[in-house]
PDB file of C-alpha atoms in Angstrom:
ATOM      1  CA  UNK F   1      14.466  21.750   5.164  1.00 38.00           C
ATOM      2  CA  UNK F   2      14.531  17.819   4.667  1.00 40.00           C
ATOM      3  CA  UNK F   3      14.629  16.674   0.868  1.00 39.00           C
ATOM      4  CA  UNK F   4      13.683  12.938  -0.242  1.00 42.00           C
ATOM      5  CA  UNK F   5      14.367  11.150  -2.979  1.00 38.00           C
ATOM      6  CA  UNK F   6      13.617   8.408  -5.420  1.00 43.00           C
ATOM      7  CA  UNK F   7      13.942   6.769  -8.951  1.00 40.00           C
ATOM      8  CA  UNK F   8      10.945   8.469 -10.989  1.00 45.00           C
ATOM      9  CA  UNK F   9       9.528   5.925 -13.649  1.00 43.00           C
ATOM     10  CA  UNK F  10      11.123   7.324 -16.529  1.00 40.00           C
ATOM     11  CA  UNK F  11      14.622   7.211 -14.834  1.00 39.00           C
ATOM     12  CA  UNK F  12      16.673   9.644 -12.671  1.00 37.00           C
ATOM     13  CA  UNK F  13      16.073  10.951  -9.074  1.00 36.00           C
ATOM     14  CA  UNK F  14      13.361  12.814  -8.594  1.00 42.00           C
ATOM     15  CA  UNK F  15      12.964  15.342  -5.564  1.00 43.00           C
ATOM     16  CA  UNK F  16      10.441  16.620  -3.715  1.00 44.00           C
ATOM     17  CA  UNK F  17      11.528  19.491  -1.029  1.00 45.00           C
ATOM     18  CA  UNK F  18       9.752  18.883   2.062  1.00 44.00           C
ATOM     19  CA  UNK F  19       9.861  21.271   5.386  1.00 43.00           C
ATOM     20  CA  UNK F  20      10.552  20.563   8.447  1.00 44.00           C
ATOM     21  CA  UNK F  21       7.660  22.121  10.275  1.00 62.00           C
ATOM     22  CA  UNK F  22       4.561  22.207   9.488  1.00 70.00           C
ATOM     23  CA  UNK F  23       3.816  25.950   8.625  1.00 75.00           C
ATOM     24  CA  UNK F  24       6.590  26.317   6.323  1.00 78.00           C
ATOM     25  CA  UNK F  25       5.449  25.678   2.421  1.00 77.00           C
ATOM     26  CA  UNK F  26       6.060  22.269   0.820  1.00 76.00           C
ATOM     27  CA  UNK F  27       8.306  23.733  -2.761  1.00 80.00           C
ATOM     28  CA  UNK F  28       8.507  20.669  -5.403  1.00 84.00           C
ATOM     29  CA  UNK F  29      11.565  20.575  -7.712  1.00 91.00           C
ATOM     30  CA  UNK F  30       8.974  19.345 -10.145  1.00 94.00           C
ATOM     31  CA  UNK F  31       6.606  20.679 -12.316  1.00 94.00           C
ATOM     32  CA  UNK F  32       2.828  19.838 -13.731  1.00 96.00           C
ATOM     33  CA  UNK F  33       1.989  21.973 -16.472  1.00 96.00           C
ATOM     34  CA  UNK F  34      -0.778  22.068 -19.036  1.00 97.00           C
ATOM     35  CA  UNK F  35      -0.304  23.804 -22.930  1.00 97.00           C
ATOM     36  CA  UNK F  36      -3.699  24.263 -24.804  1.00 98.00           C
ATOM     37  CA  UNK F  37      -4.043  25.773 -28.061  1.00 97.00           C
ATOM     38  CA  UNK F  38      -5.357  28.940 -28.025  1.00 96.00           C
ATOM     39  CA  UNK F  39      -7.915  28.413 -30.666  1.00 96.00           C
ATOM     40  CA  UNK F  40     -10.067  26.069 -28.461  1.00 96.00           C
ATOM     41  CA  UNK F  41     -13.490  27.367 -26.984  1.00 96.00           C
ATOM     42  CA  UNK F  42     -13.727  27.735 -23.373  1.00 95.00           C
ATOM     43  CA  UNK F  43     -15.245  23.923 -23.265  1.00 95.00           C
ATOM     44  CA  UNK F  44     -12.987  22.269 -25.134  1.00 96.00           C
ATOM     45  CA  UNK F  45      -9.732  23.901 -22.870  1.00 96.00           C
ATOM     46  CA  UNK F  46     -11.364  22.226 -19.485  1.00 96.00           C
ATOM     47  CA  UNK F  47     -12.203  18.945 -20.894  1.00 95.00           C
ATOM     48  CA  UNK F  48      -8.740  18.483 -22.648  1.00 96.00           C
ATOM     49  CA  UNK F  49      -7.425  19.684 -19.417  1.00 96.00           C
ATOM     50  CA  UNK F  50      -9.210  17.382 -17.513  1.00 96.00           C
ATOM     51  CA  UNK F  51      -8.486  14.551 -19.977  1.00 95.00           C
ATOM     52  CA  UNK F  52      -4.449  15.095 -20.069  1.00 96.00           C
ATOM     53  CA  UNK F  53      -3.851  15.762 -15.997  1.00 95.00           C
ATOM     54  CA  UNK F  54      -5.677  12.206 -16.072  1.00 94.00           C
ATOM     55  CA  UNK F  55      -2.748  10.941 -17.673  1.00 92.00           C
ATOM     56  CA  UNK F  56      -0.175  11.966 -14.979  1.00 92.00           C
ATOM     57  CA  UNK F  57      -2.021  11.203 -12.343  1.00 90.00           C
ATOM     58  CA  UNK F  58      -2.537   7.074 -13.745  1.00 90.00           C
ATOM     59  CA  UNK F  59       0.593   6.740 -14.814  1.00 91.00           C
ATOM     60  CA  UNK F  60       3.108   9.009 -12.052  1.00 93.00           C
ATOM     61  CA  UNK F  61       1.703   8.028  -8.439  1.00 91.00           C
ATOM     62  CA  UNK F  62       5.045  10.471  -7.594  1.00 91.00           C
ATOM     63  CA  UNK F  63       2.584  13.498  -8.548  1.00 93.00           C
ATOM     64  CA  UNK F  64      -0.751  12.468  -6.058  1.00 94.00           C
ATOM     65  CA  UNK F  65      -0.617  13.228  -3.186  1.00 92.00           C
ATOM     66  CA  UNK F  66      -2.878  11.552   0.452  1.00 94.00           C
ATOM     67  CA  UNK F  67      -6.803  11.450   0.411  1.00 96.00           C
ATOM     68  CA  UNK F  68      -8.432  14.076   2.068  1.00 96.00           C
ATOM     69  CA  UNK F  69     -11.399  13.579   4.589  1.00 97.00           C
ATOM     70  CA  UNK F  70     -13.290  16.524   6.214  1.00 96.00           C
ATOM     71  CA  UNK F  71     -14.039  17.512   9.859  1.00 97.00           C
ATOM     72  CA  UNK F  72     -16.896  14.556  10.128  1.00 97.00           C
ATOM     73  CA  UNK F  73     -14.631  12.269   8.656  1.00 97.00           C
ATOM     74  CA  UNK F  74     -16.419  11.693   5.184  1.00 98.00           C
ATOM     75  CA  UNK F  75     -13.213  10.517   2.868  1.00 98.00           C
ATOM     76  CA  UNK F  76     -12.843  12.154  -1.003  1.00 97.00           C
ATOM     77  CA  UNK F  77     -10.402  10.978  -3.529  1.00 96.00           C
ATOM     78  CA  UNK F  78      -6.389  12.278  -3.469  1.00 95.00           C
ATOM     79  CA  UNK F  79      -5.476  14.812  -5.420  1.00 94.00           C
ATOM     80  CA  UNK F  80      -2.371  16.039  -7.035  1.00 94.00           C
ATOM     81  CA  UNK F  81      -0.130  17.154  -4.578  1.00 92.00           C
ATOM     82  CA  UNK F  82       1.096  20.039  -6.415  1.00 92.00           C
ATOM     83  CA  UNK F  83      -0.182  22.673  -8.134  1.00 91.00           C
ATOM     84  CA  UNK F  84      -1.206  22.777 -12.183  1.00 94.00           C
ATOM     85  CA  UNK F  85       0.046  25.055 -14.429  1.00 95.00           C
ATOM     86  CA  UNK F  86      -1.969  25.943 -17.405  1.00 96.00           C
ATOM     87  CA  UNK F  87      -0.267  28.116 -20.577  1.00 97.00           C
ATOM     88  CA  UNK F  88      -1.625  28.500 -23.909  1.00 96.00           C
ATOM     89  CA  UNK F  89      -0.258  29.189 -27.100  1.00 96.00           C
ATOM     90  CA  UNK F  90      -0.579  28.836 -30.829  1.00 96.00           C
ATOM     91  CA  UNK F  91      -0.653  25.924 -33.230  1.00 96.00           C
ATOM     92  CA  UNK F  92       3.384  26.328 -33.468  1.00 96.00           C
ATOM     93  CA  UNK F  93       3.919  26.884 -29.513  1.00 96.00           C
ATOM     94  CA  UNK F  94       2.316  23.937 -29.219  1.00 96.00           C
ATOM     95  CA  UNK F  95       4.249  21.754 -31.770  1.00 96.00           C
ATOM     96  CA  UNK F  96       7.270  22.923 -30.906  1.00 97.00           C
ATOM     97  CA  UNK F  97       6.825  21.902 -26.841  1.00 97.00           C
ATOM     98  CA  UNK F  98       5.908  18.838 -28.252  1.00 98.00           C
ATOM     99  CA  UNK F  99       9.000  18.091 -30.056  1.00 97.00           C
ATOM    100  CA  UNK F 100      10.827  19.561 -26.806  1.00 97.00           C
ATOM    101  CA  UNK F 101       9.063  17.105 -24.421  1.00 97.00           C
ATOM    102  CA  UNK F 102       9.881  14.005 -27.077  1.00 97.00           C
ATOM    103  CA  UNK F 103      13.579  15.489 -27.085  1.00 97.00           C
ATOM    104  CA  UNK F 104      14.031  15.169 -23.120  1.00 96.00           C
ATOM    105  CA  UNK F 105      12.253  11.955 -22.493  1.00 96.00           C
ATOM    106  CA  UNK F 106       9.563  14.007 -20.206  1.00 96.00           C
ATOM    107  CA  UNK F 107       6.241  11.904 -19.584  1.00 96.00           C
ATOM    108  CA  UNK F 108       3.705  13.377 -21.535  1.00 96.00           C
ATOM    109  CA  UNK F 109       0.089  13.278 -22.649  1.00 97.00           C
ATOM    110  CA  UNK F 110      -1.251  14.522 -25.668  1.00 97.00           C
ATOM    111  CA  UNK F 111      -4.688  15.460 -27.030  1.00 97.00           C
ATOM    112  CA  UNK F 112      -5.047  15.945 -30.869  1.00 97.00           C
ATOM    113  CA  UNK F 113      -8.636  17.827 -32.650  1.00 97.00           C
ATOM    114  CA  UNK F 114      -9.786  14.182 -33.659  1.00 96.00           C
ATOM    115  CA  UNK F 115     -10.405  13.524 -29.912  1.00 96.00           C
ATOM    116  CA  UNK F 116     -13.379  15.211 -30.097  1.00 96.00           C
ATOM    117  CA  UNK F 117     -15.076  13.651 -32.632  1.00 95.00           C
ATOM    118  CA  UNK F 118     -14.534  10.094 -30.847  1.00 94.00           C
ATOM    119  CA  UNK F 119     -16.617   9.005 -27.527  1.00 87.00           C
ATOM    120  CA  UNK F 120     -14.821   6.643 -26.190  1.00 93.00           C
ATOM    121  CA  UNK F 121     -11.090   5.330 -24.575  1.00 92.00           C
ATOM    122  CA  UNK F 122     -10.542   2.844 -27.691  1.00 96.00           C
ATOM    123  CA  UNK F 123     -11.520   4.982 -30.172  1.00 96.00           C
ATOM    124  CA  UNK F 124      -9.415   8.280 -28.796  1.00 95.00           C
ATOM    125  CA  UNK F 125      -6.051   5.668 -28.705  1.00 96.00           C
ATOM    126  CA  UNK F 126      -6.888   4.370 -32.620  1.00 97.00           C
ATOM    127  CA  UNK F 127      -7.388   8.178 -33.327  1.00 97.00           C
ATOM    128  CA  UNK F 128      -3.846   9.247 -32.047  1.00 97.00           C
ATOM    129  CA  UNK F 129      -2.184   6.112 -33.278  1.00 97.00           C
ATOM    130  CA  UNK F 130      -3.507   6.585 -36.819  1.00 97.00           C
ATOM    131  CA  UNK F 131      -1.410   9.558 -37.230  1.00 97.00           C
ATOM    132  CA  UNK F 132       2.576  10.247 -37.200  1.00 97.00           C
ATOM    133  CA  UNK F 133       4.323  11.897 -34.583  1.00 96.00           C
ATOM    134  CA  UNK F 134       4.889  15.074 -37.490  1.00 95.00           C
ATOM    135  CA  UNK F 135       1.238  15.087 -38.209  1.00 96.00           C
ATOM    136  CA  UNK F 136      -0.805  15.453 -34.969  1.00 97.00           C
ATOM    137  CA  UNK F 137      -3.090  18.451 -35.141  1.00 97.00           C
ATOM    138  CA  UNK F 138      -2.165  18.664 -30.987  1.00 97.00           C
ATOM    139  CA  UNK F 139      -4.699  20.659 -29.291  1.00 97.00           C
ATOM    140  CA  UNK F 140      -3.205  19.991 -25.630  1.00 97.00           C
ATOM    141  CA  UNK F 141      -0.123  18.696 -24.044  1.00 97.00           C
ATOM    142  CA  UNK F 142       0.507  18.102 -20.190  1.00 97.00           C
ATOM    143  CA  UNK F 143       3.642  17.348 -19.094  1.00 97.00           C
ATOM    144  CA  UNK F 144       5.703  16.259 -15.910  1.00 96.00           C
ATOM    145  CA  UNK F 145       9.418  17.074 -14.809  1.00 96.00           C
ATOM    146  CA  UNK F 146      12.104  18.879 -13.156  1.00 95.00           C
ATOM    147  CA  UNK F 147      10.811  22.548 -12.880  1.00 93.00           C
ATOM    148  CA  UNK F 148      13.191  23.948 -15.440  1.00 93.00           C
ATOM    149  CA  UNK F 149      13.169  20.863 -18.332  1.00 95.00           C
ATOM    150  CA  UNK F 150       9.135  21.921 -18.079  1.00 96.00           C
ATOM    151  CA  UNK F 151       9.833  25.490 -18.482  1.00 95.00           C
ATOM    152  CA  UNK F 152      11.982  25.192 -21.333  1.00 96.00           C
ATOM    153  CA  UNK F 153       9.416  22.656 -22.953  1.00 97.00           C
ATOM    154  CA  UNK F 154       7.227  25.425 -22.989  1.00 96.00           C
ATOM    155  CA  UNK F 155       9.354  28.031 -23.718  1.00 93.00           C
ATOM    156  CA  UNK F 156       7.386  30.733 -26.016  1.00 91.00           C
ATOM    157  CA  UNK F 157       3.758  29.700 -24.166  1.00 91.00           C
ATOM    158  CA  UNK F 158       2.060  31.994 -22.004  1.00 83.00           C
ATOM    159  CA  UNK F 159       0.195  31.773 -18.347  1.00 86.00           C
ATOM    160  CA  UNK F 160      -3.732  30.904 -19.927  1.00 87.00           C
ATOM    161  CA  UNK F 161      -5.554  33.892 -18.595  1.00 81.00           C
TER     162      UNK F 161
END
């Protein structure tokens, strides 16, 4: 087992555990995980999903991993090189991780109810900035980190079924 290193963008070392060989499993030290509120119809949870993994993947190129090509060679965009996880939880589970992410410095995207009354980048940043921190009405929160800072941002959420 071989395990590299660098300086993430938010500071410290961040690890990835590699193998050696090529059949043994790639385990990260990190985590990707999703928190949706569990109020949100089945539409809403995959397009604020979609819209907060975005964030990650622009802002941490740590967390994407090569492009892919098939057996004729046609090329298709990188993905991220580890796995998602997606909880849910209520209106409370969800302002609490919040405050938890803030607390450890974790990078973070959020995605507050007035998101989807807007249709565009420009008017989805006005919408969060118009608010305080205390007052989003958070609907979503992704978030990036050393696998246990993650789970205990999200401490009280469950797996989303």
């Amino acid at each position: 087992m071989q395990t590299t290193y660098k300086t993430g963008p938010y500071g410290g070392r961040q690890s990835r555990s590699m193998s050696t060989s090529d059949n043994e499993p790639i385990r990260f030290d990190t985590k990707i995980a999703v928190l949706l509120r569990d109020d949100l119809e089945p539409w809403q949870r995959l397009n604020v999903t979609a819209f907060l993994v975005s964030g990650l993947g622009a802002t941490l190129p740590e967390v994407v991993g090569e492009p892919y090509a098939d057996a004729d060679g046609i090329p298709y965009l990188p993905m991220f090189r580890q796995p998602v996880m997606i909880f849910e939880g209520g209106k409370e589970t969800l302002a609490a991780a919040h405050g938890r992410a803030l607390v450890r410095a974790l990078p973070r995207a959020v995605f507050t109810s007035d998101l989807f009354a807007t249709g565009n980048d420009r008017d989805n940043r006005a919408a969060v900035r118009a608010v305080p921190t205390a007052d989003l009405d958070l609907v979503g929160l992704a978030v990036y980190g050393p696998r246990n800072g993650v789970d205990k941002v999200f401490k009280g959420a469950r797996m989303h079924p």
